[in-house]
């Protein structure tokens, strides 16, 4: 079974600065997808970024980028130019690309990000 | 395009009762997954439906069940509620071969 670990329960950053959230995962599969979701106080889960395991290039979405290290099974999220609206719980998630794991995301425990003005 | 909608947003029930939660996916999305979120256990996968068929199920007791209709709307039912069923229930939908799930706002269930 796959597991996802976020070792930082809480992180904080000053507005306009950069912060990196860590995520490691354990899997025996070679093809899979990784995601970062953001959950603000409203509890709505919002997709931040997605990475396909077969792609060596790291995904980027505006101020958000990932450092995907497949061999190390590491998937960190970098937030540049942090904004107050970035404050939320961030979840790392794994999804198998095939087999019988239909529709199942495996989540880490989350990292609470605080942004200071 | 409208997002995933869930109703009701809040529910209060008592132990032993049953509850039905509803989820309407994004138009064109045929896969619907359900998750339970609690402070102690985090986010846990309940089940996934595609074309009215349950394709995958998480490690939850049989009191948790679901179904999907021909229009892809899905319902989940919890019978004989227990205090530990108090949680945020999230529904997510995805397109046929798209692996990205888009979440609804959730239903917050409180069992007294």
PDB file of C-alpha atoms in Angstrom:
ATOM      1  CA  UNK A   1       0.000   0.000   0.000  1.00  0.00           C
ATOM      2  CA  UNK A   2       1.149   3.493  -0.744  1.00  0.00           C
ATOM      3  CA  UNK A   3       1.867   5.969   2.029  1.00  0.00           C
ATOM      4  CA  UNK A   4       2.403   9.717   1.955  1.00  0.00           C
ATOM      5  CA  UNK A   5       4.297  11.564   4.677  1.00  0.00           C
ATOM      6  CA  UNK A   6       4.398  15.275   5.362  1.00  0.00           C
ATOM      7  CA  UNK A   7       6.933  15.786   8.109  1.00  0.00           C
ATOM      8  CA  UNK A   8       6.162  19.460   8.770  1.00  0.00           C
ATOM      9  CA  UNK A   9       2.922  19.867  10.740  1.00  0.00           C
ATOM     10  CA  UNK A  10       3.291  23.658  10.601  1.00  0.00           C
ATOM     11  CA  UNK A  11       5.278  26.177   8.598  1.00  0.00           C
ATOM     12  CA  UNK A  12       5.317  29.941   8.535  1.00  0.00           C
ATOM     13  CA  UNK A  13       6.553  32.511   6.028  1.00  0.00           C
ATOM     14  CA  UNK A  14       6.697  36.256   5.691  1.00  0.00           C
ATOM     15  CA  UNK A  15       4.622  37.819   2.970  1.00  0.00           C
ATOM     16  CA  UNK A  16       6.560  38.093  -0.330  1.00  0.00           C
ATOM     17  CA  UNK A  17       9.092  35.463   0.732  1.00  0.00           C
ATOM     18  CA  UNK A  18       9.528  31.864  -0.400  1.00  0.00           C
ATOM     19  CA  UNK A  19       8.611  28.715   1.492  1.00  0.00           C
ATOM     20  CA  UNK A  20       9.041  25.025   0.707  1.00  0.00           C
ATOM     21  CA  UNK A  21       6.728  22.294   1.961  1.00  0.00           C
ATOM     22  CA  UNK A  22       8.048  18.740   2.070  1.00  0.00           C
ATOM     23  CA  UNK A  23       6.405  15.483   1.073  1.00  0.00           C
ATOM     24  CA  UNK A  24       7.758  11.967   0.754  1.00  0.00           C
ATOM     25  CA  UNK A  25       5.895   8.897  -0.408  1.00  0.00           C
ATOM     26  CA  UNK A  26       6.359   5.190  -0.541  1.00  0.00           C
ATOM     27  CA  UNK A  27       5.298   3.092  -3.507  1.00  0.00           C
ATOM     28  CA  UNK A  28       6.444   0.137  -5.541  1.00  0.00           C
ATOM     29  CA  UNK A  29       4.734   1.462  -8.653  1.00  0.00           C
ATOM     30  CA  UNK A  30       6.545   3.229 -11.461  1.00  0.00           C
ATOM     31  CA  UNK A  31       3.617   5.145 -12.913  1.00  0.00           C
ATOM     32  CA  UNK A  32       1.582   7.446 -10.721  1.00  0.00           C
ATOM     33  CA  UNK A  33       0.441  11.002 -10.149  1.00  0.00           C
ATOM     34  CA  UNK A  34       1.257  13.389  -7.349  1.00  0.00           C
ATOM     35  CA  UNK A  35      -0.750  16.404  -6.285  1.00  0.00           C
ATOM     36  CA  UNK A  36      -0.691  19.312  -3.909  1.00  0.00           C
ATOM     37  CA  UNK A  37      -4.046  20.506  -2.645  1.00  0.00           C
ATOM     38  CA  UNK A  38      -4.752  23.555  -0.529  1.00  0.00           C
ATOM     39  CA  UNK A  39      -7.525  23.645   2.069  1.00  0.00           C
ATOM     40  CA  UNK A  40      -8.251  27.125   3.443  1.00  0.00           C
ATOM     41  CA  UNK A  41     -10.472  27.698   6.490  1.00  0.00           C
ATOM     42  CA  UNK A  42     -13.536  27.339   4.246  1.00  0.00           C
ATOM     43  CA  UNK A  43     -12.519  23.627   4.006  1.00  0.00           C
ATOM     44  CA  UNK A  44     -12.812  23.658   0.188  1.00  0.00           C
ATOM     45  CA  UNK A  45     -10.015  21.512  -1.260  1.00  0.00           C
ATOM     46  CA  UNK A  46      -8.362  23.379  -4.100  1.00  0.00           C
ATOM     47  CA  UNK A  47      -5.918  21.827  -6.561  1.00  0.00           C
ATOM     48  CA  UNK A  48      -2.596  23.650  -6.527  1.00  0.00           C
ATOM     49  CA  UNK A  49      -0.419  21.584  -8.831  1.00  0.00           C
ATOM     50  CA  UNK A  50      -0.106  18.132 -10.362  1.00  0.00           C
ATOM     51  CA  UNK A  51       2.893  16.031 -11.458  1.00  0.00           C
ATOM     52  CA  UNK A  52       2.960  12.924 -13.610  1.00  0.00           C
ATOM     53  CA  UNK A  53       5.665  10.493 -12.515  1.00  0.00           C
ATOM     54  CA  UNK A  54       6.761   9.743 -16.071  1.00  0.00           C
ATOM     55  CA  UNK A  55       7.575  13.407 -16.662  1.00  0.00           C
ATOM     56  CA  UNK A  56      11.037  14.414 -15.554  1.00  0.00           C
ATOM     57  CA  UNK A  57      10.260  18.108 -15.825  1.00  0.00           C
ATOM     58  CA  UNK A  58       9.015  19.669 -12.629  1.00  0.00           C
ATOM     59  CA  UNK A  59       5.523  21.144 -12.803  1.00  0.00           C
ATOM     60  CA  UNK A  60       4.965  24.862 -12.283  1.00  0.00           C
ATOM     61  CA  UNK A  61       1.817  26.931 -11.882  1.00  0.00           C
ATOM     62  CA  UNK A  62       2.508  30.632 -11.542  1.00  0.00           C
ATOM     63  CA  UNK A  63       4.066  31.125  -8.082  1.00  0.00           C
ATOM     64  CA  UNK A  64       3.878  27.409  -7.278  1.00  0.00           C
ATOM     65  CA  UNK A  65       6.470  24.877  -8.375  1.00  0.00           C
ATOM     66  CA  UNK A  66       7.505  21.412  -7.328  1.00  0.00           C
ATOM     67  CA  UNK A  67      10.770  19.592  -6.903  1.00  0.00           C
ATOM     68  CA  UNK A  68      10.021  16.026  -7.940  1.00  0.00           C
ATOM     69  CA  UNK A  69      12.750  13.528  -7.117  1.00  0.00           C
ATOM     70  CA  UNK A  70      11.450  10.153  -8.277  1.00  0.00           C
ATOM     71  CA  UNK A  71      14.357   8.053  -7.056  1.00  0.00           C
ATOM     72  CA  UNK A  72      14.204   9.654  -3.634  1.00  0.00           C
ATOM     73  CA  UNK A  73      10.375   9.525  -3.648  1.00  0.00           C
ATOM     74  CA  UNK A  74      10.246  13.164  -2.716  1.00  0.00           C
ATOM     75  CA  UNK A  75       7.773  15.793  -3.898  1.00  0.00           C
ATOM     76  CA  UNK A  76       8.187  19.232  -2.364  1.00  0.00           C
ATOM     77  CA  UNK A  77       6.146  22.353  -3.078  1.00  0.00           C
ATOM     78  CA  UNK A  78       7.767  25.762  -3.378  1.00  0.00           C
ATOM     79  CA  UNK A  79       5.630  28.848  -2.994  1.00  0.00           C
ATOM     80  CA  UNK A  80       7.317  32.025  -4.223  1.00  0.00           C
ATOM     81  CA  UNK A  81       6.284  35.576  -3.375  1.00  0.00           C
ATOM     82  CA  UNK A  82       3.965  34.295  -0.645  1.00  0.00           C
ATOM     83  CA  UNK A  83       0.655  36.078  -0.250  1.00  0.00           C
ATOM     84  CA  UNK A  84      -1.752  36.285   2.664  1.00  0.00           C
ATOM     85  CA  UNK A  85      -4.227  34.256   0.642  1.00  0.00           C
ATOM     86  CA  UNK A  86      -1.772  31.347   0.559  1.00  0.00           C
ATOM     87  CA  UNK A  87      -2.441  30.671   4.239  1.00  0.00           C
ATOM     88  CA  UNK A  88      -4.094  27.256   4.424  1.00  0.00           C
ATOM     89  CA  UNK A  89      -3.556  23.580   5.144  1.00  0.00           C
ATOM     90  CA  UNK A  90      -1.602  21.973   2.316  1.00  0.00           C
ATOM     91  CA  UNK A  91      -1.984  18.301   1.469  1.00  0.00           C
ATOM     92  CA  UNK A  92       0.267  16.146  -0.640  1.00  0.00           C
ATOM     93  CA  UNK A  93      -1.567  13.317  -2.395  1.00  0.00           C
ATOM     94  CA  UNK A  94      -0.678  10.215  -4.423  1.00  0.00           C
ATOM     95  CA  UNK A  95      -2.732   8.468  -7.071  1.00  0.00           C
ATOM     96  CA  UNK A  96      -1.857   5.273  -8.865  1.00  0.00           C
ATOM     97  CA  UNK A  97      -1.934   5.469 -12.665  1.00  0.00           C
ATOM     98  CA  UNK A  98      -3.485   2.064 -13.138  1.00  0.00           C
ATOM     99  CA  UNK A  99      -4.393  -1.198 -11.564  1.00  0.00           C
ATOM    100  CA  UNK A 100      -7.486  -1.319  -9.403  1.00  0.00           C
ATOM    101  CA  UNK A 101      -6.853   1.848  -7.410  1.00  0.00           C
ATOM    102  CA  UNK A 102      -9.693   3.607  -9.167  1.00  0.00           C
ATOM    103  CA  UNK A 103     -10.410   7.071  -7.912  1.00  0.00           C
ATOM    104  CA  UNK A 104      -8.329   6.718  -4.783  1.00  0.00           C
ATOM    105  CA  UNK A 105      -6.120   9.519  -3.581  1.00  0.00           C
ATOM    106  CA  UNK A 106      -3.818   8.783  -0.658  1.00  0.00           C
ATOM    107  CA  UNK A 107      -3.175  11.917   1.369  1.00  0.00           C
ATOM    108  CA  UNK A 108      -0.474  13.027   3.747  1.00  0.00           C
ATOM    109  CA  UNK A 109      -1.387  14.447   7.142  1.00  0.00           C
ATOM    110  CA  UNK A 110      -1.105  18.036   5.934  1.00  0.00           C
ATOM    111  CA  UNK A 111       1.020  21.091   6.675  1.00  0.00           C
ATOM    112  CA  UNK A 112      -0.530  24.245   8.099  1.00  0.00           C
ATOM    113  CA  UNK A 113       0.999  27.278   6.399  1.00  0.00           C
ATOM    114  CA  UNK A 114       0.820  30.645   8.140  1.00  0.00           C
ATOM    115  CA  UNK A 115       1.695  33.800   6.200  1.00  0.00           C
ATOM    116  CA  UNK A 116       2.776  36.807   8.249  1.00  0.00           C
ATOM    117  CA  UNK A 117       2.238  40.324   6.868  1.00  0.00           C
TER     118      UNK A 117
ATOM    119  CA  UNK B   1     -18.516  25.461 -15.755  1.00  0.00           C
ATOM    120  CA  UNK B   2     -20.067  24.897 -12.351  1.00  0.00           C
ATOM    121  CA  UNK B   3     -17.960  23.102  -9.773  1.00  0.00           C
ATOM    122  CA  UNK B   4     -18.762  20.090  -7.664  1.00  0.00           C
ATOM    123  CA  UNK B   5     -21.735  20.693  -5.400  1.00  0.00           C
ATOM    124  CA  UNK B   6     -22.628  18.894  -2.209  1.00  0.00           C
ATOM    125  CA  UNK B   7     -25.801  18.981  -0.190  1.00  0.00           C
ATOM    126  CA  UNK B   8     -26.513  19.536   2.564  1.00  0.00           C
ATOM    127  CA  UNK B   9     -23.569  21.558   3.798  1.00  0.00           C
ATOM    128  CA  UNK B  10     -24.241  20.850   7.472  1.00  0.00           C
ATOM    129  CA  UNK B  11     -26.071  18.076   9.277  1.00  0.00           C
ATOM    130  CA  UNK B  12     -26.707  17.232  12.882  1.00  0.00           C
ATOM    131  CA  UNK B  13     -27.882  13.715  13.669  1.00  0.00           C
ATOM    132  CA  UNK B  14     -28.118  11.513  16.730  1.00  0.00           C
ATOM    133  CA  UNK B  15     -26.557   8.120  17.282  1.00  0.00           C
ATOM    134  CA  UNK B  16     -28.409   5.300  15.598  1.00  0.00           C
ATOM    135  CA  UNK B  17     -29.921   7.446  12.878  1.00  0.00           C
ATOM    136  CA  UNK B  18     -28.996   7.222   9.231  1.00  0.00           C
ATOM    137  CA  UNK B  19     -27.962   9.964   6.847  1.00  0.00           C
ATOM    138  CA  UNK B  20     -27.756  10.496   3.091  1.00  0.00           C
ATOM    139  CA  UNK B  21     -25.345  12.951   1.500  1.00  0.00           C
ATOM    140  CA  UNK B  22     -25.528  14.086  -2.095  1.00  0.00           C
ATOM    141  CA  UNK B  23     -22.886  15.079  -4.610  1.00  0.00           C
ATOM    142  CA  UNK B  24     -23.293  16.536  -8.100  1.00  0.00           C
ATOM    143  CA  UNK B  25     -20.088  16.323 -10.153  1.00  0.00           C
ATOM    144  CA  UNK B  26     -18.762  18.803 -12.665  1.00  0.00           C
ATOM    145  CA  UNK B  27     -20.663  18.481 -15.933  1.00  0.00           C
ATOM    146  CA  UNK B  28     -19.078  15.749 -18.054  1.00  0.00           C
ATOM    147  CA  UNK B  29     -17.298  14.080 -15.140  1.00  0.00           C
ATOM    148  CA  UNK B  30     -18.362  10.487 -14.667  1.00  0.00           C
ATOM    149  CA  UNK B  31     -16.092   9.448 -11.817  1.00  0.00           C
ATOM    150  CA  UNK B  32     -17.085  10.417  -8.291  1.00  0.00           C
ATOM    151  CA  UNK B  33     -15.008   9.661  -5.197  1.00  0.00           C
ATOM    152  CA  UNK B  34     -15.894  10.172  -1.550  1.00  0.00           C
ATOM    153  CA  UNK B  35     -13.566  10.933   1.353  1.00  0.00           C
ATOM    154  CA  UNK B  36     -13.954  11.287   5.099  1.00  0.00           C
ATOM    155  CA  UNK B  37     -11.871  13.932   6.861  1.00  0.00           C
ATOM    156  CA  UNK B  38     -11.388  13.884  10.637  1.00  0.00           C
ATOM    157  CA  UNK B  39      -8.760  15.527  12.850  1.00  0.00           C
ATOM    158  CA  UNK B  40      -7.526  12.166  14.078  1.00  0.00           C
ATOM    159  CA  UNK B  41      -7.464  10.090  10.886  1.00  0.00           C
ATOM    160  CA  UNK B  42      -7.010  12.786   8.292  1.00  0.00           C
ATOM    161  CA  UNK B  43      -8.391  12.234   4.805  1.00  0.00           C
ATOM    162  CA  UNK B  44      -9.502   8.704   4.082  1.00  0.00           C
ATOM    163  CA  UNK B  45     -10.910   7.268   0.873  1.00  0.00           C
ATOM    164  CA  UNK B  46     -14.416   5.837   1.143  1.00  0.00           C
ATOM    165  CA  UNK B  47     -15.323   4.692  -2.384  1.00  0.00           C
ATOM    166  CA  UNK B  48     -15.376   5.581  -6.055  1.00  0.00           C
ATOM    167  CA  UNK B  49     -18.160   5.284  -8.602  1.00  0.00           C
ATOM    168  CA  UNK B  50     -17.978   5.351 -12.362  1.00  0.00           C
ATOM    169  CA  UNK B  51     -20.939   4.839 -14.686  1.00  0.00           C
ATOM    170  CA  UNK B  52     -23.139   3.753 -11.788  1.00  0.00           C
ATOM    171  CA  UNK B  53     -20.654   1.068 -10.697  1.00  0.00           C
ATOM    172  CA  UNK B  54     -18.584   1.045  -7.541  1.00  0.00           C
ATOM    173  CA  UNK B  55     -15.050   0.373  -8.728  1.00  0.00           C
ATOM    174  CA  UNK B  56     -13.127   0.845  -5.529  1.00  0.00           C
ATOM    175  CA  UNK B  57     -13.834   0.864  -1.823  1.00  0.00           C
ATOM    176  CA  UNK B  58     -11.804   1.964   1.163  1.00  0.00           C
ATOM    177  CA  UNK B  59     -11.513   0.301   4.529  1.00  0.00           C
ATOM    178  CA  UNK B  60     -14.813   1.342   6.067  1.00  0.00           C
ATOM    179  CA  UNK B  61     -17.553  -0.781   7.636  1.00  0.00           C
ATOM    180  CA  UNK B  62     -20.602  -1.824   5.671  1.00  0.00           C
ATOM    181  CA  UNK B  63     -22.609   0.947   7.324  1.00  0.00           C
ATOM    182  CA  UNK B  64     -21.081   3.205   4.707  1.00  0.00           C
ATOM    183  CA  UNK B  65     -22.583   2.747   1.284  1.00  0.00           C
ATOM    184  CA  UNK B  66     -23.106   4.732  -1.850  1.00  0.00           C
ATOM    185  CA  UNK B  67     -24.571   4.778  -5.289  1.00  0.00           C
ATOM    186  CA  UNK B  68     -24.356   6.695  -8.503  1.00  0.00           C
ATOM    187  CA  UNK B  69     -27.156   7.642 -10.840  1.00  0.00           C
ATOM    188  CA  UNK B  70     -27.234   7.734 -14.623  1.00  0.00           C
ATOM    189  CA  UNK B  71     -26.599  11.494 -14.572  1.00  0.00           C
ATOM    190  CA  UNK B  72     -23.413  10.831 -12.537  1.00  0.00           C
ATOM    191  CA  UNK B  73     -24.816  12.346  -9.370  1.00  0.00           C
ATOM    192  CA  UNK B  74     -23.833  10.311  -6.359  1.00  0.00           C
ATOM    193  CA  UNK B  75     -25.150   9.726  -2.892  1.00  0.00           C
ATOM    194  CA  UNK B  76     -23.528   8.191   0.120  1.00  0.00           C
ATOM    195  CA  UNK B  77     -25.426   6.739   3.031  1.00  0.00           C
ATOM    196  CA  UNK B  78     -24.321   6.043   6.568  1.00  0.00           C
ATOM    197  CA  UNK B  79     -26.608   3.855   8.637  1.00  0.00           C
ATOM    198  CA  UNK B  80     -26.677   3.420  12.411  1.00  0.00           C
ATOM    199  CA  UNK B  81     -24.610   6.519  13.012  1.00  0.00           C
ATOM    200  CA  UNK B  82     -21.887   6.476  15.648  1.00  0.00           C
ATOM    201  CA  UNK B  83     -20.216   9.407  17.382  1.00  0.00           C
ATOM    202  CA  UNK B  84     -17.039   8.629  15.446  1.00  0.00           C
ATOM    203  CA  UNK B  85     -18.802   9.287  12.162  1.00  0.00           C
ATOM    204  CA  UNK B  86     -18.691  13.010  12.894  1.00  0.00           C
ATOM    205  CA  UNK B  87     -16.535  14.354  10.100  1.00  0.00           C
ATOM    206  CA  UNK B  88     -16.285  16.426   6.971  1.00  0.00           C
ATOM    207  CA  UNK B  89     -17.363  14.333   3.991  1.00  0.00           C
ATOM    208  CA  UNK B  90     -15.803  15.399   0.728  1.00  0.00           C
ATOM    209  CA  UNK B  91     -16.851  14.440  -2.740  1.00  0.00           C
ATOM    210  CA  UNK B  92     -14.565  14.758  -5.755  1.00  0.00           C
ATOM    211  CA  UNK B  93     -15.157  14.269  -9.454  1.00  0.00           C
ATOM    212  CA  UNK B  94     -12.867  13.652 -12.396  1.00  0.00           C
ATOM    213  CA  UNK B  95     -13.111  13.290 -16.145  1.00  0.00           C
ATOM    214  CA  UNK B  96     -12.910   9.895 -17.900  1.00  0.00           C
ATOM    215  CA  UNK B  97      -9.160   9.522 -18.242  1.00  0.00           C
ATOM    216  CA  UNK B  98      -8.144  12.631 -16.356  1.00  0.00           C
ATOM    217  CA  UNK B  99      -6.511  11.725 -13.094  1.00  0.00           C
ATOM    218  CA  UNK B 100      -7.111  15.021 -11.363  1.00  0.00           C
ATOM    219  CA  UNK B 101      -9.923  15.161  -8.850  1.00  0.00           C
ATOM    220  CA  UNK B 102     -11.859  18.336  -8.183  1.00  0.00           C
ATOM    221  CA  UNK B 103     -13.487  18.638  -4.807  1.00  0.00           C
ATOM    222  CA  UNK B 104     -16.799  19.956  -3.570  1.00  0.00           C
ATOM    223  CA  UNK B 105     -17.178  22.132  -0.477  1.00  0.00           C
ATOM    224  CA  UNK B 106     -17.979  19.161   1.731  1.00  0.00           C
ATOM    225  CA  UNK B 107     -20.765  18.195   4.101  1.00  0.00           C
ATOM    226  CA  UNK B 108     -20.009  18.626   7.774  1.00  0.00           C
ATOM    227  CA  UNK B 109     -21.759  15.904   9.785  1.00  0.00           C
ATOM    228  CA  UNK B 110     -22.085  16.092  13.549  1.00  0.00           C
ATOM    229  CA  UNK B 111     -23.372  13.041  15.392  1.00  0.00           C
ATOM    230  CA  UNK B 112     -24.652  13.660  18.920  1.00  0.00           C
TER     231      UNK B 112
END
